[in-house]
Tab-separated table of C-alpha atoms and ligand atoms in Angstrom:
chain	number	residue	atom	x	y	z
R	1444	MET	CA	0.000	0.000	0.000
R	1445	THR	CA	1.325	3.470	-0.796
R	1446	THR	CA	1.807	5.811	2.169
R	1447	ILE	CA	-0.885	8.421	2.443
R	1448	ASP	CA	-0.032	11.984	3.354
R	1449	PRO	CA	-2.806	12.913	5.834
R	1450	ARG	CA	-2.872	16.593	4.874
R	1451	ALA	CA	-3.087	15.798	1.148
R	1452	LEU	CA	-5.834	13.259	1.875
R	1453	ARG	CA	-7.757	15.793	3.978
R	1454	ASN	CA	-7.529	18.260	1.082
R	1455	ALA	CA	-8.747	15.599	-1.341
R	1456	PHE	CA	-11.728	14.770	0.938
R	1457	GLY	CA	-12.403	18.519	1.149
R	1458	THR	CA	-13.079	18.743	-2.592
R	1459	PHE	CA	-16.429	17.049	-1.926
R	1460	MET	CA	-18.867	19.948	-1.551
R	1461	THR	CA	-21.260	19.541	1.371
R	1462	GLY	CA	-23.710	21.475	3.477
R	1463	VAL	CA	-22.934	22.405	7.075
R	1464	THR	CA	-24.835	21.135	10.113
R	1465	VAL	CA	-24.722	21.526	13.858
R	1466	VAL	CA	-25.355	18.248	15.679
R	1467	THR	CA	-26.991	18.776	19.086
R	1468	ALA	CA	-28.078	16.717	22.075
R	1469	HIS	CA	-28.397	17.024	25.853
R	1470	ASP	CA	-25.854	15.539	28.231
R	1471	ALA	CA	-26.853	13.376	31.222
R	1472	ASP	CA	-27.336	16.559	33.342
R	1473	GLY	CA	-29.648	18.079	30.729
R	1474	ASN	CA	-27.132	20.631	29.423
R	1475	PRO	CA	-27.326	21.335	25.671
R	1476	LEU	CA	-24.264	20.395	23.631
R	1477	GLY	CA	-23.435	20.623	19.970
R	1478	PHE	CA	-20.691	20.634	17.368
R	1479	THR	CA	-20.342	21.632	13.710
R	1480	ALA	CA	-20.316	18.727	11.248
R	1481	ASN	CA	-20.318	18.401	7.489
R	1482	SER	CA	-20.239	14.581	7.552
R	1483	PHE	CA	-24.060	14.438	7.609
R	1484	THR	CA	-25.639	11.982	5.166
R	1485	SER	CA	-29.186	10.804	4.685
R	1486	VAL	CA	-29.109	7.007	4.786
R	1487	SER	CA	-32.517	5.356	4.522
R	1488	MET	CA	-36.150	6.260	3.862
R	1489	ASP	CA	-37.710	3.224	5.539
R	1490	PRO	CA	-36.918	3.488	8.355
R	1491	PRO	CA	-35.865	7.162	8.013
R	1492	LEU	CA	-32.178	7.150	8.986
R	1493	VAL	CA	-29.411	9.743	8.876
R	1494	LEU	CA	-25.795	9.611	9.977
R	1495	VAL	CA	-23.018	11.888	11.095
R	1496	CYS	CA	-19.393	11.092	11.983
R	1497	LEU	CA	-17.998	12.319	15.316
R	1498	ALA	CA	-14.243	12.464	16.043
R	1499	ASN	CA	-13.124	10.211	18.911
R	1500	SER	CA	-11.259	13.270	20.244
R	1501	SER	CA	-14.491	15.271	20.704
R	1502	GLN	CA	-15.091	16.587	24.213
R	1503	ASN	CA	-18.700	15.480	23.635
R	1504	TYR	CA	-17.826	11.898	22.643
R	1505	ASP	CA	-19.211	10.209	25.788
R	1506	ALA	CA	-22.307	12.390	26.003
R	1507	LEU	CA	-23.186	11.900	22.332
R	1508	THR	CA	-22.531	8.175	22.118
R	1509	GLN	CA	-24.653	7.609	25.261
R	1510	ALA	CA	-27.440	10.040	24.325
R	1511	ASP	CA	-31.012	8.838	23.616
R	1512	GLY	CA	-30.908	10.857	20.436
R	1513	PHE	CA	-29.506	13.870	18.647
R	1514	ALA	CA	-30.685	16.573	16.273
R	1515	ILE	CA	-29.162	17.659	12.998
R	1516	ASN	CA	-29.555	21.368	12.211
R	1517	ILE	CA	-28.898	22.144	8.527
R	1518	LEU	CA	-27.424	25.645	8.646
R	1519	SER	CA	-28.615	28.333	6.276
R	1520	GLU	CA	-26.450	30.715	4.286
R	1521	HIS	CA	-26.526	33.439	6.943
R	1522	GLN	CA	-25.378	31.105	9.751
R	1523	LYS	CA	-21.611	31.024	9.080
R	1524	ASP	CA	-21.065	32.490	12.563
R	1525	VAL	CA	-23.096	29.643	14.093
R	1526	SER	CA	-20.922	27.136	12.205
R	1527	ASN	CA	-17.739	28.836	13.441
R	1528	THR	CA	-18.967	29.050	17.042
R	1529	PHE	CA	-19.876	25.349	17.224
R	1530	ALA	CA	-16.471	24.411	15.758
R	1531	ARG	CA	-14.471	26.404	18.343
R	1532	PRO	CA	-13.867	26.037	22.067
R	1533	VAL	CA	-16.463	28.643	23.075
R	1534	ASP	CA	-17.899	28.534	26.639
R	1535	ASP	CA	-21.558	28.923	25.708
R	1536	ARG	CA	-21.939	27.918	22.067
R	1537	PHE	CA	-25.738	28.167	22.336
R	1538	ALA	CA	-25.604	31.922	23.080
R	1539	CYS	CA	-25.137	32.615	19.343
R	1540	VAL	CA	-28.430	31.090	18.210
R	1541	ASP	CA	-32.152	31.012	19.082
R	1542	TRP	CA	-33.071	27.428	19.847
R	1543	ARG	CA	-35.672	25.284	21.553
R	1544	THR	CA	-36.019	21.657	22.574
R	1545	GLY	CA	-37.325	19.608	19.632
R	1546	PRO	CA	-40.213	17.122	19.802
R	1547	HIS	CA	-37.839	14.215	20.514
R	1548	GLY	CA	-35.799	16.232	23.017
R	1549	SER	CA	-32.668	17.567	21.288
R	1550	PRO	CA	-32.001	21.269	20.619
R	1551	VAL	CA	-33.320	22.559	17.271
R	1552	PHE	CA	-32.346	25.973	15.892
R	1553	ASP	CA	-34.344	28.871	14.435
R	1554	GLY	CA	-33.387	30.140	10.979
R	1555	VAL	CA	-32.043	26.827	9.664
R	1556	SER	CA	-32.875	25.276	6.274
R	1557	ALA	CA	-34.074	22.129	8.051
R	1558	TRP	CA	-33.751	20.211	11.291
R	1559	PHE	CA	-34.126	16.511	12.062
R	1560	ASP	CA	-34.774	15.428	15.654
R	1561	CYS	CA	-33.657	11.805	15.920
R	1562	SER	CA	-33.620	8.874	18.292
R	1563	MET	CA	-30.297	7.004	18.458
R	1564	HIS	CA	-30.511	4.032	16.097
R	1565	LYS	CA	-26.952	2.750	16.351
R	1566	THR	CA	-23.356	3.862	16.905
R	1567	VAL	CA	-20.598	2.299	14.801
R	1568	GLU	CA	-16.904	2.692	15.637
R	1569	ALA	CA	-14.958	3.589	12.512
R	1570	GLY	CA	-11.267	4.418	12.852
R	1571	ASP	CA	-10.714	7.764	14.541
R	1572	HIS	CA	-14.461	8.589	14.315
R	1573	VAL	CA	-17.700	7.048	15.508
R	1574	ILE	CA	-20.695	7.001	13.168
R	1575	LEU	CA	-23.879	8.154	14.903
R	1576	ILE	CA	-26.906	6.764	13.088
R	1577	GLY	CA	-30.195	8.416	14.015
R	1578	GLN	CA	-33.803	7.602	13.238
R	1579	VAL	CA	-35.748	10.736	12.306
R	1580	GLN	CA	-38.648	11.214	14.744
R	1581	ALA	CA	-39.580	14.752	13.717
R	1582	TYR	CA	-38.307	17.304	11.218
R	1583	ASP	CA	-39.067	20.667	9.680
R	1584	THR	CA	-37.805	22.516	6.613
R	1585	SER	CA	-37.837	26.094	5.339
R	1586	PRO	CA	-37.066	27.594	1.916
R	1587	THR	CA	-33.974	29.361	3.374
R	1588	PRO	CA	-30.991	28.370	1.190
R	1589	GLY	CA	-28.430	26.116	2.848
R	1590	LEU	CA	-24.814	27.020	3.668
R	1591	GLY	CA	-22.306	25.135	1.496
R	1592	TYR	CA	-18.741	24.057	2.309
R	1593	ALA	CA	-15.939	22.987	-0.034
R	1594	ARG	CA	-12.132	23.017	0.116
R	1595	GLY	CA	-12.223	24.493	3.631
R	1596	ALA	CA	-14.360	27.496	2.672
R	1597	TYR	CA	-18.033	28.393	2.904
R	1598	VAL	CA	-20.078	28.505	-0.301
R	1599	THR	CA	-23.113	30.807	-0.521
R	1600	PRO	CA	-24.731	30.622	-3.977
R	1601	MET	CA	-27.825	32.663	-3.101
R	1602	ALA	CA	-25.738	35.500	-1.620
R	1603	GLU	CA	-23.686	35.466	-4.829
R	1604	ALA	CA	-26.894	35.704	-6.855
R	1605	GLU	CA	-27.958	38.667	-4.699
R	1606	ALA	CA	-24.602	40.345	-5.360
R	1607	LEU	CA	-25.079	39.748	-9.084
R	1608	SER	CA	-28.517	41.299	-8.860
R	1609	GLN	CA	-26.974	44.703	-8.080
R	1610	ASN	CA	-26.429	44.687	-11.848
R	1611	ALA	CA	-29.232	46.813	-13.368
R	1612	ASN	CA	-29.733	44.476	-16.328
R	1613	LEU	CA	-30.631	41.269	-14.599
R	1614	ILE	CA	-33.505	38.960	-15.508
R	1615	VAL	CA	-34.681	36.145	-13.245
R	1616	SER	CA	-36.645	33.261	-14.718
R	1617	ALA	CA	-38.422	30.402	-12.969
R	1618	LEU	CA	-37.958	26.919	-14.372
R	1619	ILE	CA	-41.019	25.498	-12.611
R	1620	ALA	CA	-41.002	21.734	-13.095
R	1621	ARG	CA	-43.659	19.159	-12.306
R	1622	GLY	CA	-42.790	15.560	-13.147
R	1623	ASN	CA	-41.290	15.701	-16.638
R	1624	GLU	CA	-43.134	18.916	-17.588
R	1625	VAL	CA	-42.139	22.577	-17.292
R	1626	LEU	CA	-44.364	25.668	-16.982
R	1627	LEU	CA	-44.126	27.602	-20.256
R	1628	VAL	CA	-45.910	30.874	-21.032
R	1629	ASP	CA	-46.732	32.771	-24.214
R	1630	ASP	CA	-43.859	35.160	-25.016
R	1631	GLY	CA	-46.253	37.632	-26.671
R	1632	ASN	CA	-44.748	37.012	-30.144
R	1633	GLY	CA	-46.199	33.617	-30.945
R	1634	GLY	CA	-43.420	31.699	-29.174
R	1635	LEU	CA	-42.977	30.138	-25.757
R	1636	ALA	CA	-40.890	31.346	-22.812
R	1637	LEU	CA	-40.232	30.696	-19.150
R	1638	PRO	CA	-41.968	33.057	-16.713
R	1639	GLU	CA	-39.384	35.812	-16.220
R	1640	ILE	CA	-39.074	39.197	-14.554
R	1641	ARG	CA	-36.538	42.014	-14.470
R	1642	VAL	CA	-34.905	42.218	-11.060
R	1643	GLY	CA	-35.724	45.327	-9.062
R	1644	LYS	CA	-33.889	46.860	-6.135
R	1645	ASP	CA	-35.153	44.137	-3.780
R	1646	GLY	CA	-32.857	41.580	-5.410
R	1647	ALA	CA	-33.058	38.202	-7.107
R	1648	SER	CA	-34.848	36.163	-4.454
R	1649	ALA	CA	-37.620	38.789	-4.084
R	1650	ALA	CA	-38.009	38.701	-7.881
R	1651	LEU	CA	-38.267	34.905	-7.796
R	1652	THR	CA	-40.886	35.058	-5.018
R	1653	LYS	CA	-42.926	37.478	-7.177
R	1654	LEU	CA	-42.685	35.121	-10.168
R	1655	ILE	CA	-43.847	32.151	-8.122
R	1656	GLU	CA	-46.742	34.145	-6.648
R	1657	ALA	CA	-47.773	35.294	-10.138
R	1658	SER	CA	-47.760	31.687	-11.383
R	1659	GLY	CA	-50.620	30.899	-8.962
R	1660	LEU	CA	-48.801	27.701	-7.930
R	1661	SER	CA	-47.306	26.650	-4.674
R	1662	ALA	CA	-43.696	26.007	-5.653
R	1663	GLU	CA	-40.505	25.737	-3.608
R	1664	PRO	CA	-38.007	28.512	-4.541
R	1665	GLY	CA	-35.405	25.842	-5.358
R	1666	PHE	CA	-31.818	26.395	-6.480
R	1667	ILE	CA	-29.934	28.291	-9.165
R	1668	TYR	CA	-30.011	26.251	-12.357
R	1669	SER	CA	-28.229	28.592	-14.724
R	1670	VAL	CA	-26.421	31.942	-14.677
R	1671	PHE	CA	-25.523	33.404	-18.047
R	1672	GLU	CA	-24.885	36.612	-19.969
R	1673	ASP	CA	-27.411	36.926	-22.725
R	1674	GLY	CA	-25.354	38.910	-25.223
R	1675	ALA	CA	-28.230	39.071	-27.725
R	1676	ARG	CA	-30.616	40.671	-25.209
R	1677	GLU	CA	-27.812	42.485	-23.363
R	1678	HIS	CA	-28.614	41.291	-19.880
R	1679	GLN	CA	-27.547	38.784	-17.294
R	1680	HIS	CA	-29.923	35.960	-16.602
R	1681	ILE	CA	-30.379	33.736	-13.559
R	1682	SER	CA	-32.752	30.808	-13.832
R	1683	PHE	CA	-34.005	29.066	-10.692
R	1684	LEU	CA	-35.231	25.473	-10.790
R	1685	CYS	CA	-38.394	25.152	-8.666
R	1686	GLN	CA	-40.526	22.073	-8.022
R	1687	ALA	CA	-44.264	22.784	-8.211
R	1688	ALA	CA	-46.902	21.113	-6.115
R	1689	ASP	CA	-50.427	20.543	-7.475
R	1690	GLY	CA	-52.523	23.417	-8.818
R	1691	ILE	CA	-53.524	25.065	-12.052
R	1692	PRO	CA	-51.149	27.771	-13.286
R	1693	ALA	CA	-52.601	31.302	-13.536
R	1694	LYS	CA	-50.748	31.779	-16.846
R	1695	GLY	CA	-49.276	29.283	-19.337
R	1696	CYS	CA	-49.330	25.522	-18.990
R	1697	PHE	CA	-47.121	22.611	-18.028
R	1698	THR	CA	-45.573	21.193	-21.180
R	1699	GLU	CA	-43.252	18.293	-21.907
R	1700	LEU	CA	-39.976	19.479	-23.468
R	1701	SER	CA	-40.279	17.599	-26.765
R	1702	ALA	CA	-38.136	18.611	-29.758
R	1703	SER	CA	-41.067	20.539	-31.302
R	1704	THR	CA	-41.833	22.405	-28.050
R	1705	LEU	CA	-38.160	23.372	-27.743
R	1706	MET	CA	-38.297	24.791	-31.290
R	1707	ASP	CA	-41.021	27.194	-30.078
R	1708	ILE	CA	-38.781	28.704	-27.381
R	1709	ALA	CA	-37.902	31.982	-29.021
R	1710	ASP	CA	-34.900	33.018	-26.921
R	1711	PRO	CA	-31.953	30.864	-28.114
R	1712	ALA	CA	-30.139	31.084	-24.748
R	1713	VAL	CA	-33.229	29.856	-22.884
R	1714	ARG	CA	-33.781	27.151	-25.521
R	1715	ILE	CA	-30.217	25.813	-25.014
R	1716	MET	CA	-30.763	25.812	-21.244
R	1717	LEU	CA	-34.061	23.914	-21.593
R	1718	GLU	CA	-32.449	21.371	-23.955
R	1719	ARG	CA	-29.919	20.716	-21.199
R	1720	PHE	CA	-32.712	20.511	-18.635
R	1721	ALA	CA	-34.609	17.979	-20.786
R	1722	SER	CA	-31.560	15.739	-21.096
R	1723	GLU	CA	-30.579	16.099	-17.414
R	1724	SER	CA	-34.160	15.281	-16.313
R	1725	ARG	CA	-33.957	12.052	-18.277
R	1726	MET	CA	-30.702	11.184	-16.461
R	1727	GLY	CA	-31.938	12.528	-13.097
R	1728	ASN	CA	-28.943	14.736	-12.299
R	1729	TYR	CA	-28.561	18.452	-12.743
R	1730	GLY	CA	-25.683	20.879	-13.070
R	1731	VAL	CA	-25.426	24.635	-12.622
R	1732	TYR	CA	-24.379	26.476	-15.764
R	1733	TYR	CA	-22.183	29.561	-15.621
R	1734	GLY	CA	-21.317	31.305	-18.858
R	1735	ASN	CA	-22.730	33.297	-21.740
R	1736	GLN	CA	-25.461	32.205	-24.118
R	1737	THR	CA	-23.161	30.036	-26.202
R	1738	SER	CA	-20.343	28.798	-23.997
R	1739	GLY	CA	-19.664	28.194	-20.344
R	1740	LYS	CA	-19.206	25.528	-17.719
R	1741	VAL	CA	-21.686	23.205	-16.062
R	1742	ARG	CA	-20.905	22.469	-12.420
R	1743	PRO	CA	-22.680	19.665	-10.595
R	1744	ILE	CA	-25.387	20.727	-8.188
R	1745	VAL	CA	-25.064	19.765	-4.553
R	1746	SER	CA	-28.383	18.811	-3.043
R	1747	GLY	CA	-29.266	17.995	0.540
R	1748	SER	CA	-28.979	14.283	0.028
G	2170	FMN	C1	-17.392	22.986	8.377
G	2170	FMN	C2	-16.946	22.080	9.481
G	2170	FMN	C3	-17.294	20.749	9.437
G	2170	FMN	C4	-16.904	19.868	10.464
G	2170	FMN	N1	-17.305	18.575	10.421
G	2170	FMN	C5	-17.011	17.732	11.439
G	2170	FMN	C6	-17.512	16.396	11.457
G	2170	FMN	O1	-18.236	15.979	10.559
G	2170	FMN	N2	-17.199	15.606	12.523
G	2170	FMN	C7	-16.416	16.060	13.556
G	2170	FMN	O2	-16.178	15.289	14.491
G	2170	FMN	N3	-15.915	17.316	13.555
G	2170	FMN	C8	-16.218	18.171	12.535
G	2170	FMN	N4	-15.746	19.452	12.545
G	2170	FMN	C9	-14.890	19.892	13.646
G	2170	FMN	C10	-15.673	20.149	14.918
G	2170	FMN	O3	-16.753	21.016	14.721
G	2170	FMN	C11	-14.718	20.778	15.947
G	2170	FMN	O4	-13.627	19.931	16.119
G	2170	FMN	C12	-15.380	21.048	17.253
G	2170	FMN	O5	-14.511	21.813	18.036
G	2170	FMN	C13	-15.734	19.768	17.988
G	2170	FMN	O6	-16.264	20.177	19.194
G	2170	FMN	P1	-16.384	19.229	20.461
G	2170	FMN	O7	-15.009	18.740	20.801
G	2170	FMN	O8	-16.993	20.157	21.450
G	2170	FMN	O9	-17.316	18.128	20.036
G	2170	FMN	C14	-16.130	20.338	11.538
G	2170	FMN	C15	-15.759	21.701	11.567
G	2170	FMN	C16	-16.175	22.556	10.557
G	2170	FMN	C17	-15.809	24.018	10.610
């Protein structure tokens, strides 16, 4: 076996982009405890299981491995300070966040993208870590975008989109999908288009909220699917992929992206994006596109699971 340089290996592991969580529980005296972890993984749907890896060196090792359960708090983009606090030797880590005791008994945080309050299913020793496997007893989610982490740095795509939206010429479109169909509207010139809106001073996410409200559907705001410069129309364009629940759209209709439908999309940049969406939907994995209307890079999307 070749010798492995631990630092180089750590860097290689760090290329895997993750979210950031804070794992919480109560110790035997009822005191709240928690630590920052990006080793969270969803494991099973039936029964609903999740896991997180805890270093054997953790000051909370005994309390966590003996706890009845633990909660996973999926931090949102504006909770970098919470992540830093729960990764450092701070006296009262819980002072930096509003929290309450969850339905199964572990601390759950306000302002997170999601939390999962779990009973302890199993602990598995694994090298210098222990794997805590929890069974989800209760959970909640919010549309707040999650905080990302890669190569030792935080990643905040929505904040970047907001920064982009300071640009006066920014259009936001909503790629509202339901099954293998997408909501398309009349572009006013005999062609088809995605619902879109020029971004005002309130920024990109407010524009997206307006678009979703105008669609008459209940749809989750979702994630950035594509960011591109539309040279032909002289603007920047951010398209958000949103999953729609049931309901009849106020304008337009859900349409399968067949070759003939794609031909009716008048804007060539949007047509190219929807061709990619149609092929990625067939394969079931999506990427984020950054570039102009003809060339750019597709980066894989990191989802919660
Ligand atoms: C983004 C991030 C992710 C981390 N992920 C983990 C992890 O998955 N498991 C772990 O044991 N420590 C992880 N750590 C380190 C712990 O948060 C850190 O060592 C903390 O001080 C442990 O606290 P404790 O000793 O009070 O448990 C992570 C730190 C950061 C900043």
